[in-house]
Short mmCIF file of C-alpha atoms and ligand atoms in Angstrom, two decimals:
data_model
loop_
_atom_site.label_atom_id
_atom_site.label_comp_id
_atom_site.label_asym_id
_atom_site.label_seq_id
_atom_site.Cartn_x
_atom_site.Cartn_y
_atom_site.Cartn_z
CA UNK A 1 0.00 0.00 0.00
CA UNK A 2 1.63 3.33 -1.05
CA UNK A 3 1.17 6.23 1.47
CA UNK A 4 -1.95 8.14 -0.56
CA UNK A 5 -3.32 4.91 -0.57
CA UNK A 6 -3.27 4.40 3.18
CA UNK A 7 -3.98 7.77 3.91
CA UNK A 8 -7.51 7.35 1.93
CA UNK A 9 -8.08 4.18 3.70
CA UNK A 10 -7.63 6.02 6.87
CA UNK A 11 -9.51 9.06 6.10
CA UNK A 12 -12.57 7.31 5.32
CA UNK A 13 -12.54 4.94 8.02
CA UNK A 14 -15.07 5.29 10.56
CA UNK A 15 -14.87 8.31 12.59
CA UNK A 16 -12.12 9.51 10.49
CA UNK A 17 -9.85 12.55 11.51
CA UNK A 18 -7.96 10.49 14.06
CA UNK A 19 -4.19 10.08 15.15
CA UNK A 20 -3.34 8.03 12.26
CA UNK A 21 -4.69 10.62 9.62
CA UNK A 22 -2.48 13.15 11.45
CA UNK A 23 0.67 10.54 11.44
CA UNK A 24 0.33 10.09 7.98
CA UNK A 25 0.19 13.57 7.21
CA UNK A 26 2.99 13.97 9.76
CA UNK A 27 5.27 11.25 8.06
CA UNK A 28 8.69 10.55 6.94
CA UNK A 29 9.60 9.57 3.61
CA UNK A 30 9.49 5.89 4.89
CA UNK A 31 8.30 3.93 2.05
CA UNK A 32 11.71 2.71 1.04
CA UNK A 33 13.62 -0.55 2.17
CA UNK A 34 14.28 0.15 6.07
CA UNK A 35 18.08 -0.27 7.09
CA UNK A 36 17.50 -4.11 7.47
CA UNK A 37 15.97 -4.47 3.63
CA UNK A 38 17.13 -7.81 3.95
CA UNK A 39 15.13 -10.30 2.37
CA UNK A 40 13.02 -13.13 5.12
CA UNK A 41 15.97 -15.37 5.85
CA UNK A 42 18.61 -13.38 5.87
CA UNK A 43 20.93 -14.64 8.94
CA UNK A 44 21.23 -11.96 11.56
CA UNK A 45 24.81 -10.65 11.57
CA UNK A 46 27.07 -10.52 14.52
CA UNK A 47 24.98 -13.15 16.63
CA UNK A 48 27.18 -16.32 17.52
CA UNK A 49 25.54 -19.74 17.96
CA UNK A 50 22.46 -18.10 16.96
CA UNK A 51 23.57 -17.24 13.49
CA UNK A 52 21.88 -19.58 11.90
CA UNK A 53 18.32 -18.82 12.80
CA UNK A 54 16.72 -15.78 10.46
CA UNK A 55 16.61 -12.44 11.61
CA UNK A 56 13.45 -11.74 10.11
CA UNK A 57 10.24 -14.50 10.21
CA UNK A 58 8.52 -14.15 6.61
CA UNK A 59 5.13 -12.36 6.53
CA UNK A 60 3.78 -13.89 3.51
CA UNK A 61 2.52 -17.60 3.35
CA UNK A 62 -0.48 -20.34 3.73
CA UNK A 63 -0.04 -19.81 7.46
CA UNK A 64 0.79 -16.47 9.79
CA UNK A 65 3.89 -16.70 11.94
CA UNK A 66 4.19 -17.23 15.87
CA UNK A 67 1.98 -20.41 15.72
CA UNK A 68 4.46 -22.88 15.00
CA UNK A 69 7.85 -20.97 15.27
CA UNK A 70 9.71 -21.45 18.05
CA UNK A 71 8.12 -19.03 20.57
CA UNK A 72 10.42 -15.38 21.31
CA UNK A 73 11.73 -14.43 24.58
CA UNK A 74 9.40 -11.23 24.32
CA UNK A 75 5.67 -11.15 23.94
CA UNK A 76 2.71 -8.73 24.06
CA UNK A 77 -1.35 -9.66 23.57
CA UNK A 78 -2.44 -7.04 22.84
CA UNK A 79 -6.94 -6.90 23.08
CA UNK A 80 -8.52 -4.51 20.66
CA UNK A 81 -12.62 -3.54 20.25
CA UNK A 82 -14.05 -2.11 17.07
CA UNK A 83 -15.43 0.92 17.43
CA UNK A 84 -19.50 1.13 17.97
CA UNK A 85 -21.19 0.97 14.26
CA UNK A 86 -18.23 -0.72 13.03
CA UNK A 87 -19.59 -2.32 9.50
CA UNK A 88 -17.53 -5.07 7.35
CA UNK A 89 -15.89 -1.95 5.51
CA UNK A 90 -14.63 -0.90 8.92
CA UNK A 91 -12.97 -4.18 9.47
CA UNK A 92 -11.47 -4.11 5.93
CA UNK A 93 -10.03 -1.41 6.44
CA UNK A 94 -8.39 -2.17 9.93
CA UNK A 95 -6.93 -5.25 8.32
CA UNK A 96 -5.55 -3.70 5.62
CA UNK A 97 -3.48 -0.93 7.55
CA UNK A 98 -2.27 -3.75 9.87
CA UNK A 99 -1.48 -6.02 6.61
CA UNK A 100 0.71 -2.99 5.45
CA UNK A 101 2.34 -1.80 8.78
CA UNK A 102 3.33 -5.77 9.77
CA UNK A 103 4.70 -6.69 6.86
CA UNK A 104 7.04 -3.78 7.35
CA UNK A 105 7.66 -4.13 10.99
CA UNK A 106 8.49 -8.16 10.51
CA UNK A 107 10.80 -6.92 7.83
CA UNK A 108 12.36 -4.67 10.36
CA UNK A 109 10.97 -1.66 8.32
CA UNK A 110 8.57 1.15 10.01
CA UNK A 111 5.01 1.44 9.10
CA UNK A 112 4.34 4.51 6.98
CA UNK A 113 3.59 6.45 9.76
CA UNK A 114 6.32 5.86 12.08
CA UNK A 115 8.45 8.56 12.67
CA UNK A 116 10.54 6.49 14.73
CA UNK A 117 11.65 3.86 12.05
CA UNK A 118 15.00 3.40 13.72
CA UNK A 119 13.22 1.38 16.59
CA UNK A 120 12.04 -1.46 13.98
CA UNK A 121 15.57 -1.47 12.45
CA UNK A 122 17.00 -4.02 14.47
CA UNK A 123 15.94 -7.36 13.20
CA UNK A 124 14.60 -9.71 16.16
CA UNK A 125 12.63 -12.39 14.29
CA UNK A 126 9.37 -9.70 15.11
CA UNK A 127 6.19 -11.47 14.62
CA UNK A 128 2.72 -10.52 14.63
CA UNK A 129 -0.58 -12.64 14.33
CA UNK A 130 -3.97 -11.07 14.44
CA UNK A 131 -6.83 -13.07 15.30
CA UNK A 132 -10.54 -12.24 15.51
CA UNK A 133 -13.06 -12.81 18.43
CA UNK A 134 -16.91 -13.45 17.78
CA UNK A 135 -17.38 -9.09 18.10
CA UNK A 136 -15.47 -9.38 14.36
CA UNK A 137 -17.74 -11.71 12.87
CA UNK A 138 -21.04 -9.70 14.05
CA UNK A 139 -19.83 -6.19 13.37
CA UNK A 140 -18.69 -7.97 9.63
CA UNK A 141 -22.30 -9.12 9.36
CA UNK A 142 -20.82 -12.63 9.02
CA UNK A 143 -22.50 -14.31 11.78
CA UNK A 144 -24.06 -17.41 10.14
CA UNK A 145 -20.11 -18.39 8.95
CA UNK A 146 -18.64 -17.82 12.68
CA UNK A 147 -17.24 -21.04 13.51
CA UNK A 148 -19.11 -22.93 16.51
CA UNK A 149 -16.11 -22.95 19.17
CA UNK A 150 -15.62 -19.24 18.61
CA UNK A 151 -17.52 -18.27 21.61
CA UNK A 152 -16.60 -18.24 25.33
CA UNK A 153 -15.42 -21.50 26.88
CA UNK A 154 -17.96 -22.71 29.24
CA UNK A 155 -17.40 -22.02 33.02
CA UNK A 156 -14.89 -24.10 35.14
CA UNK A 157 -14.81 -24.66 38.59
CA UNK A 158 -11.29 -22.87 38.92
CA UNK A 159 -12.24 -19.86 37.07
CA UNK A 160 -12.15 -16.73 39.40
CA UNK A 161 -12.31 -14.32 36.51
CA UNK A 162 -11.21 -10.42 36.63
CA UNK A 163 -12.68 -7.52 34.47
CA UNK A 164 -9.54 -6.31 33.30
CA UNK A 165 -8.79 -8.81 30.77
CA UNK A 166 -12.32 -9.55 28.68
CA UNK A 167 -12.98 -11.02 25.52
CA UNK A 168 -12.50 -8.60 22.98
CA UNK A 169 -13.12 -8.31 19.20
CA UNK A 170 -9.58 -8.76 17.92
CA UNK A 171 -6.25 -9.38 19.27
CA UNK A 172 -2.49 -8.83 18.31
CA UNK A 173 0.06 -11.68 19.44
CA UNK A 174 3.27 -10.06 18.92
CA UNK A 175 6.48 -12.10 19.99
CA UNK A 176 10.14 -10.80 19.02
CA UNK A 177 13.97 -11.65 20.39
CA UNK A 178 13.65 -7.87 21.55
CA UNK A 179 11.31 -5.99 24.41
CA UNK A 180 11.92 -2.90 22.16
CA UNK A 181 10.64 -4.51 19.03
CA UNK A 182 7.58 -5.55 20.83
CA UNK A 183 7.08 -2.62 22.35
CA UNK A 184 7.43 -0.49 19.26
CA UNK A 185 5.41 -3.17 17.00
CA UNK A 186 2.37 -2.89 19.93
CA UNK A 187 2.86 0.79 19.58
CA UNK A 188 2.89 1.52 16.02
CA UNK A 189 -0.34 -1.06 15.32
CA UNK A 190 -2.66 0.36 18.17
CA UNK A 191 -1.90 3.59 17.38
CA UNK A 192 -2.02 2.72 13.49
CA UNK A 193 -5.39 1.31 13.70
CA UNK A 194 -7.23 4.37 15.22
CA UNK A 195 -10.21 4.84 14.52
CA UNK A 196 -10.77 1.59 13.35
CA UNK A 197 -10.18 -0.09 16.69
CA UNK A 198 -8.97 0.71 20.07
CA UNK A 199 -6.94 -0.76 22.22
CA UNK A 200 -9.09 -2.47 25.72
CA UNK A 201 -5.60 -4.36 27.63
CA UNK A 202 -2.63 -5.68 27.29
CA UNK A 203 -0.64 -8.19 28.78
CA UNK A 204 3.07 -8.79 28.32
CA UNK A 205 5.12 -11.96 29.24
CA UNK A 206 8.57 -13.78 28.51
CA UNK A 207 10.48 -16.29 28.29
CA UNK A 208 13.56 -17.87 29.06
CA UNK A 209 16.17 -16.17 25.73
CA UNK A 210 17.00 -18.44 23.24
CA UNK A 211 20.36 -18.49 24.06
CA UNK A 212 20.40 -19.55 26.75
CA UNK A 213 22.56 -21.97 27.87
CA UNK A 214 21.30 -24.71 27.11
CA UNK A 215 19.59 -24.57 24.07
CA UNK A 216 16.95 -27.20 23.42
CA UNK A 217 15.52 -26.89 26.97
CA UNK A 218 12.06 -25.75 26.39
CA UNK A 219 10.22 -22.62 28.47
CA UNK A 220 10.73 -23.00 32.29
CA UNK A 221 7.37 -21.40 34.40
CA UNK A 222 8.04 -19.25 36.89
CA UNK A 223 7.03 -22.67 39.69
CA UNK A 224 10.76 -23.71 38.45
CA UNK A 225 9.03 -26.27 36.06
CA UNK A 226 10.35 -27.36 32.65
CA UNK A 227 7.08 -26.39 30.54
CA UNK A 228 6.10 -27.77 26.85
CA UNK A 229 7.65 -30.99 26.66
CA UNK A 230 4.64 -32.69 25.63
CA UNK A 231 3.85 -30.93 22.29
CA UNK A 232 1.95 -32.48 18.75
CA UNK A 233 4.25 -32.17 16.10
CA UNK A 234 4.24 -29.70 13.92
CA UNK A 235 4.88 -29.56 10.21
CA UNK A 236 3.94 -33.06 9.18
CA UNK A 237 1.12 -35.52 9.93
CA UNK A 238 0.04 -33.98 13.15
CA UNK A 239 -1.07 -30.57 11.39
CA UNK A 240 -4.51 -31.45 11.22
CA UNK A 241 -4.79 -31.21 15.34
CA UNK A 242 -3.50 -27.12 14.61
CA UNK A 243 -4.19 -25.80 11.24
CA UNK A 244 -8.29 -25.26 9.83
CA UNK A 245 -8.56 -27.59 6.85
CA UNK A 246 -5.56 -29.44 7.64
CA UNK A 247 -5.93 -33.49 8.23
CA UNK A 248 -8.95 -33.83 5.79
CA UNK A 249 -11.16 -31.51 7.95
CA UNK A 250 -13.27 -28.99 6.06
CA UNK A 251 -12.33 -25.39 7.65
CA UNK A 252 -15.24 -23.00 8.73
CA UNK A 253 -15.20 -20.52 5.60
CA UNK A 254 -12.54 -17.89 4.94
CA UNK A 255 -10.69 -19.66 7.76
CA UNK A 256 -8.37 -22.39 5.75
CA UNK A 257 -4.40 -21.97 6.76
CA UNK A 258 -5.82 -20.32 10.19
CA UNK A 259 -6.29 -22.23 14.02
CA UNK A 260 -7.51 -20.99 17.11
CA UNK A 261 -6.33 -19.45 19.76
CA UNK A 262 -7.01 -20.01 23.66
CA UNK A 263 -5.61 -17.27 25.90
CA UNK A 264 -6.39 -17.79 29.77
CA UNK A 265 -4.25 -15.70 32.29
CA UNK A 266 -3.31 -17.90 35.10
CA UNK A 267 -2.03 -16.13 38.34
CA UNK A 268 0.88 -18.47 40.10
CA UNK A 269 1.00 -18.40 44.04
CA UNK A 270 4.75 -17.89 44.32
CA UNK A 271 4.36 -17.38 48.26
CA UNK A 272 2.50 -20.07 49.06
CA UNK A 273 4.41 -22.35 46.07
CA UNK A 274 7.64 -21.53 48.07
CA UNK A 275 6.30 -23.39 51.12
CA UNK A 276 6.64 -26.81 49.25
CA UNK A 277 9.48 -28.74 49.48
CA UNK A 278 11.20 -30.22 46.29
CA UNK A 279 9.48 -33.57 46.74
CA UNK A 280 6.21 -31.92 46.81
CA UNK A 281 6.90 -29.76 43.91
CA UNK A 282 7.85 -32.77 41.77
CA UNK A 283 5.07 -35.12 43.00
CA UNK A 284 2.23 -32.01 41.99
CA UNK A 285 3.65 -32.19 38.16
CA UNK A 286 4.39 -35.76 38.26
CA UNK A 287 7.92 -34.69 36.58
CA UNK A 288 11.30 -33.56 38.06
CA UNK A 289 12.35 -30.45 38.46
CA UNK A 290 15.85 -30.42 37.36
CA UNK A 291 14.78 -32.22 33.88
CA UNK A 292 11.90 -32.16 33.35
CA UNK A 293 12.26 -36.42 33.68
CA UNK A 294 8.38 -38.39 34.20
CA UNK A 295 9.24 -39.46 38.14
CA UNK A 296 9.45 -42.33 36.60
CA UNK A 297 12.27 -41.91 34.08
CA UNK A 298 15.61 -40.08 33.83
CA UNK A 299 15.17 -38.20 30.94
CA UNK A 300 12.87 -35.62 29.56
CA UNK A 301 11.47 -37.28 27.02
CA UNK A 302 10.75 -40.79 28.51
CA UNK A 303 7.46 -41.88 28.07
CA UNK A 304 5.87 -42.16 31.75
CA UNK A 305 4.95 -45.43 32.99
CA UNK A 306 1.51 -44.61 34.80
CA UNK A 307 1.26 -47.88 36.15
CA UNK A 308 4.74 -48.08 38.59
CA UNK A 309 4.06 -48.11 41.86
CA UNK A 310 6.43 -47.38 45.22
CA UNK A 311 7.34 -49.37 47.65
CA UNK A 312 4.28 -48.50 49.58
CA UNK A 313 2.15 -49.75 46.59
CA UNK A 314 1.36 -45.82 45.99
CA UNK A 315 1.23 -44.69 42.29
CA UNK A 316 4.81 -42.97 41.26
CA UNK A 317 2.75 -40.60 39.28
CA UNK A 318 -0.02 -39.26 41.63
CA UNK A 319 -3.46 -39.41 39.75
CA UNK A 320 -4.22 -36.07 40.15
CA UNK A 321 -0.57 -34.87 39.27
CA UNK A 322 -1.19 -32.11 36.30
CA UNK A 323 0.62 -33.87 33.72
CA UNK A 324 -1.62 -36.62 34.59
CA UNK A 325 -4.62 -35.40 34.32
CA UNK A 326 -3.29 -33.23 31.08
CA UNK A 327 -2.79 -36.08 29.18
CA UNK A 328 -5.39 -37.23 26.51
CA UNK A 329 -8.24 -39.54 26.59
CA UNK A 330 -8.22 -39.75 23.23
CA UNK A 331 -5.95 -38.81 20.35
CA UNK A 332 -7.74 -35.23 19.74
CA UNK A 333 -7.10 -33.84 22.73
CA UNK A 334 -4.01 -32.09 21.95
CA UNK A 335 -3.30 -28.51 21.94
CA UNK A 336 -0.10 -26.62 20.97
CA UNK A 337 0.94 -24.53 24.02
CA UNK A 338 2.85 -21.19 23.95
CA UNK A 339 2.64 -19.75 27.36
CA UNK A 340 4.61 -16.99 28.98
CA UNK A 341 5.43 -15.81 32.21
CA UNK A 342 4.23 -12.93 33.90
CA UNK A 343 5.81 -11.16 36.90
CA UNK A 344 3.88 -7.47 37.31
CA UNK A 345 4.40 -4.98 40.06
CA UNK A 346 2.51 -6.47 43.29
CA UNK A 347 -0.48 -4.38 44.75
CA UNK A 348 0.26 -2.86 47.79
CA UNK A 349 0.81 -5.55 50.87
CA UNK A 350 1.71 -8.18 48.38
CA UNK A 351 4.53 -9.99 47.57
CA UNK A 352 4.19 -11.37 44.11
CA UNK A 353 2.16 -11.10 41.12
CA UNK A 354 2.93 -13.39 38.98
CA UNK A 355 1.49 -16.24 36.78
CA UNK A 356 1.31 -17.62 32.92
CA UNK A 357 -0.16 -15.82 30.27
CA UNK A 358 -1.29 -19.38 28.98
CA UNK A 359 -1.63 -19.44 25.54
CA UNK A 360 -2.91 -22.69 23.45
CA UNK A 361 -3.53 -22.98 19.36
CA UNK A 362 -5.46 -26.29 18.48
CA UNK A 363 -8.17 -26.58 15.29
CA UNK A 364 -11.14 -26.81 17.44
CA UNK A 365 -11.00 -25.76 21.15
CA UNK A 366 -14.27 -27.18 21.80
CA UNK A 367 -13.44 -30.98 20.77
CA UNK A 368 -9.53 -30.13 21.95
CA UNK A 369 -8.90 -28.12 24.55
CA UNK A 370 -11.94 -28.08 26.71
CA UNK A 371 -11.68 -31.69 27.61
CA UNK A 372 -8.15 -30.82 28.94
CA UNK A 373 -9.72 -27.97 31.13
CA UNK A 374 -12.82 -29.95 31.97
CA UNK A 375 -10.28 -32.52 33.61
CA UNK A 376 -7.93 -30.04 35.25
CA UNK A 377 -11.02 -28.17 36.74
CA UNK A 378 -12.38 -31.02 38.32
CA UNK A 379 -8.79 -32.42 40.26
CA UNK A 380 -5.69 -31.42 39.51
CA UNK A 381 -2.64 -30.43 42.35
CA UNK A 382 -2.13 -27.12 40.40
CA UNK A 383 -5.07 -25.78 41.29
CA UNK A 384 -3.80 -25.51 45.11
CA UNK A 385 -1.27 -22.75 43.80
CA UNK A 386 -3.10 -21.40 40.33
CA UNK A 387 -6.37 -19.50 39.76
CA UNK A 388 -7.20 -18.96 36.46
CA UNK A 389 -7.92 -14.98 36.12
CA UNK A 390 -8.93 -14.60 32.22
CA UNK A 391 -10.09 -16.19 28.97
CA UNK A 392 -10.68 -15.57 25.76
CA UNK A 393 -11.06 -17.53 22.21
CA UNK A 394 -10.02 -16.01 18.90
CA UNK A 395 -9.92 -17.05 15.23
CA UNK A 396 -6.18 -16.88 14.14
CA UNK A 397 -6.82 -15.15 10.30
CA UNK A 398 -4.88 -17.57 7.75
CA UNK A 399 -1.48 -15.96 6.10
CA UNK A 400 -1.85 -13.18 3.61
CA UNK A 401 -0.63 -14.58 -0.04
CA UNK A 402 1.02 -12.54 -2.39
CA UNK A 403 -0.38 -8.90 -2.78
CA UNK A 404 -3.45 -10.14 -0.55
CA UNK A 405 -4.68 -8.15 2.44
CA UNK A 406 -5.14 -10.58 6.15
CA UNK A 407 -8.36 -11.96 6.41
CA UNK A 408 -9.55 -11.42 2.35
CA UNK A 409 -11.08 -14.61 1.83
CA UNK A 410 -13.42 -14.45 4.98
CA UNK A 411 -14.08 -10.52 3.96
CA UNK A 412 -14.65 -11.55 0.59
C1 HEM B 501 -0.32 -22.04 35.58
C2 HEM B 501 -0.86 -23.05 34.89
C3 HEM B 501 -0.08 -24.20 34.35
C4 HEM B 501 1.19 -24.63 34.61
C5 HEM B 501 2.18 -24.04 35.59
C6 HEM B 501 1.44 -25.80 33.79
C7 HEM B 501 2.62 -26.54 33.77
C8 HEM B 501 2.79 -27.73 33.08
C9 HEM B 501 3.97 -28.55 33.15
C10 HEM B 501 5.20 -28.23 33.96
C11 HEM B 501 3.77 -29.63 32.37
C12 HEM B 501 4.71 -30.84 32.17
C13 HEM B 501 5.65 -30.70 31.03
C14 HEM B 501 5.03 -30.57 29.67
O1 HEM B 501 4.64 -31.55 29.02
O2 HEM B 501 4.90 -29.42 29.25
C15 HEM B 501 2.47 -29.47 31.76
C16 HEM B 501 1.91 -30.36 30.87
C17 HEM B 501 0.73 -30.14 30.22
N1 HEM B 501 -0.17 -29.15 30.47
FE1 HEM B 501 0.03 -27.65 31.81
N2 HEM B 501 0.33 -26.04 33.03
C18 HEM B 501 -0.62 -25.09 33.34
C19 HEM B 501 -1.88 -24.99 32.80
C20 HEM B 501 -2.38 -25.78 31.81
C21 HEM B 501 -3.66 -25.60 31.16
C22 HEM B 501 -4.65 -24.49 31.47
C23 HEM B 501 -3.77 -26.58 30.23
C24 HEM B 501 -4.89 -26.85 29.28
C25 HEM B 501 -6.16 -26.75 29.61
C26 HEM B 501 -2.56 -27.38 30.29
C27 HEM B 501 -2.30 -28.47 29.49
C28 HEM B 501 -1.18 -29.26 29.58
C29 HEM B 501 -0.95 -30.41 28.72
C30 HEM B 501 -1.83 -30.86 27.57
C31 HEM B 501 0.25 -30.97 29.13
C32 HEM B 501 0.93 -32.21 28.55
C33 HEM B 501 0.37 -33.45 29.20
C34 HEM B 501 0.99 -34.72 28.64
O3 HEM B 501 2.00 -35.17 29.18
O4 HEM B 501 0.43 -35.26 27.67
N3 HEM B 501 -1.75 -26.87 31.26
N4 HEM B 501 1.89 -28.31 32.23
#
């Protein structure tokens, strides 16, 4: 999109006149290649034993990035609304300014209207995905094609649910190597999308960095725990539990190459988690620490043997451990997790505030996911130290092909 372009596409969005008319106006001649200009998998320079990951995570494709790629140290989710009388034109247009501004931004280029361009110039393997809650598909007018499980999860037992964090109508996953390229992505989006939609929360978390040292271990929680060792694999004959239309499934309309997404904030008791001894700790999981080793194996990724008992004729893994109760019942339940931590100021009197932003993509949450919950609702030793705080359930849009604006076939 060329900047007269954008600026019409601004100016006659709803309630037009905003910030982003004025940044337009305002802008730099920014439509050049950025300093990266390097093309999607361009090596990063200067970056050691990391050298031979890209810098830069393509834009274009069946699929959007930061489903399947190895999750980014950094991460913001960021909620966004439509504004009232938002129409499908409305929602066009939002999706084509974001279309625009993130293909820049994940080639470490500013948006049009960034007049801080140097900020995205440091390539850090940015990306964005933009999904779409059920407020989307009524304000589009395409209610009788919103898929089933795009609604809220039914209640659980655990949930103790805040009003900070609600459902909204769309929301921006953005993950990078860099808190400054996530911050400056979240910026440069929200700010890029007014009038179209405005922002409701946000909630940041991260990860362990990828290089750290050792490589290969997967995300550690903030309990100490190894976390995501039990994943479907992705890439191959297990898309079909992740990607709409996938695995001989028919997709719900304009939806083929997308998934769904399942974000629940989690808080984590770190005060009264400290008063368990390591024993304790291990025995609520039903995995070691250290490893991330079944209690009864030595490595990570031995299979556990449910049925070995101690030498009190106890179960080694507890019933009601997490990972037991996680596991499937049947070969659907399966869900790709992303979480990240969270570790915000405490309120006053407190001592920690801290938890997972828990973050799941699976085809169908409904048939996948919810079983999962269902179980860990009803027993499951994590509860004692976790209360689940938020949900919400979004529509991941498939990738943008060439020259083709996010969500155009379900627009169409
Ligand atoms: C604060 C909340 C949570 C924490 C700290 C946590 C932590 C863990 C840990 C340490 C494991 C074992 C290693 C692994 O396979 O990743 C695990 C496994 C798992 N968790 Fe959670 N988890 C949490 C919430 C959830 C939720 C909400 C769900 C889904 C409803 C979930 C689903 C799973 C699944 C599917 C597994 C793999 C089970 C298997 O072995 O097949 N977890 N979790």
């Amino acid at each position: 999109m060329d900047r007269v372009e954008r600026r019409a596409v601004l100016r006659t969005g709803l309630l037009a006149g905003g910030v982003g008319v004025a940044a337009v106006a305002a802008t730099r001649a920014a439509s050049g290649p950025g300093p990266a200009g390097q093309d999607a998998a361009s090596p990063a320079s200067g970056q050691g034993s990391r050298a031979a990951r890209p810098a830069t995570l393509p834009f274009r494709g069946p699929h959007q990035a930061g489903v399947v790629d190895e999750p980014q140290p950094f991460a913001a989710f960021v909620g966004l609304d439509l504004p009232k009388g938002a129409t499908r034109q409305t929602c066009r247009r939002l999706l084509r300014v974001w279309t625009d501004d993130i293909e820049r931004l994940m080639a470490a280029r500013g948006p049009l209207t960034d007049l801080e361009p140097e900020l995205a110039a440091v390539p850090s393997r940015l990306s964005v995905t933009v999904a779409v809650g059920p407020g989307f598909y009524a304000a589009a007018g395409l209610e009788a094609d919103r898929p089933s499980w795009l609604a809220p999860l039914p209640p659980f037992e655990v949930d103790r649910f805040e009003p900070h964090w609600p459902q909204t109508d769309l929301l921006l996953q953005i993950r990078a190597d860099s808190p400054v390229a996530v911050a400056h992505a979240q910026r440069r989006l929200v700010v890029g999308a007014q009038p179209l939609a405005v922002q409701r929360w946000v909630q940041r978390g991260f990860r362990e960095p990828l290089t750290a040292v050792r490589p290969g271990m997967p995300f550690r929680n903030l309990f100490g725990q190894v976390d995501g060792t039990v994943q479907p694999a992705t890439g191959g004959a297990e898309d079909g539990l992740i990607w709409l239309g996938s695995g001989g499934l028919p997709a719900p309309q304009g939806l083929a190459g997308g998934t769904s997404l399942v974000i629940r904030r989690i808080a984590m008791n770190l005060d009264t988690w400290d008063e368990v001894d390591r024993a304790g700790r291990e025995h609520a999981i039903g995995r070691r620490i250290a490893t991330g080793a079944p209690l009864t194996g030595r490595v990570e990724s031995d299979v556990p043997d449910l049925a070995a008992t101690d030498a009190l004729g106890f179960p080694v893994i507890d019933p009601v451990s997490h990972m037991r109760r996680a596991m499937p019942l049947a070969p659907h339940e399966r869900i790709l997790r992303a979480p990240y931590s969270y570790d915000d100021a405490p309120g006053p009197g407190e001592r920690s505030n801290s938890g997972l932003v828990f973050v799941s993509f699976q085809a169908d949450p409904v048939r996948q996911f919810v079983p999962i919950q269902q179980r860990l609702a009803e027993a499951d030793l994590l509860n004692i130290w976790t209360t689940p705080v938020s949900s919400g359930v979004y529509a991941v849009l498939p990738g943008a092909g060439a020259g083709e604006d996010l969500g155009a076939a379900l627009l169409a």
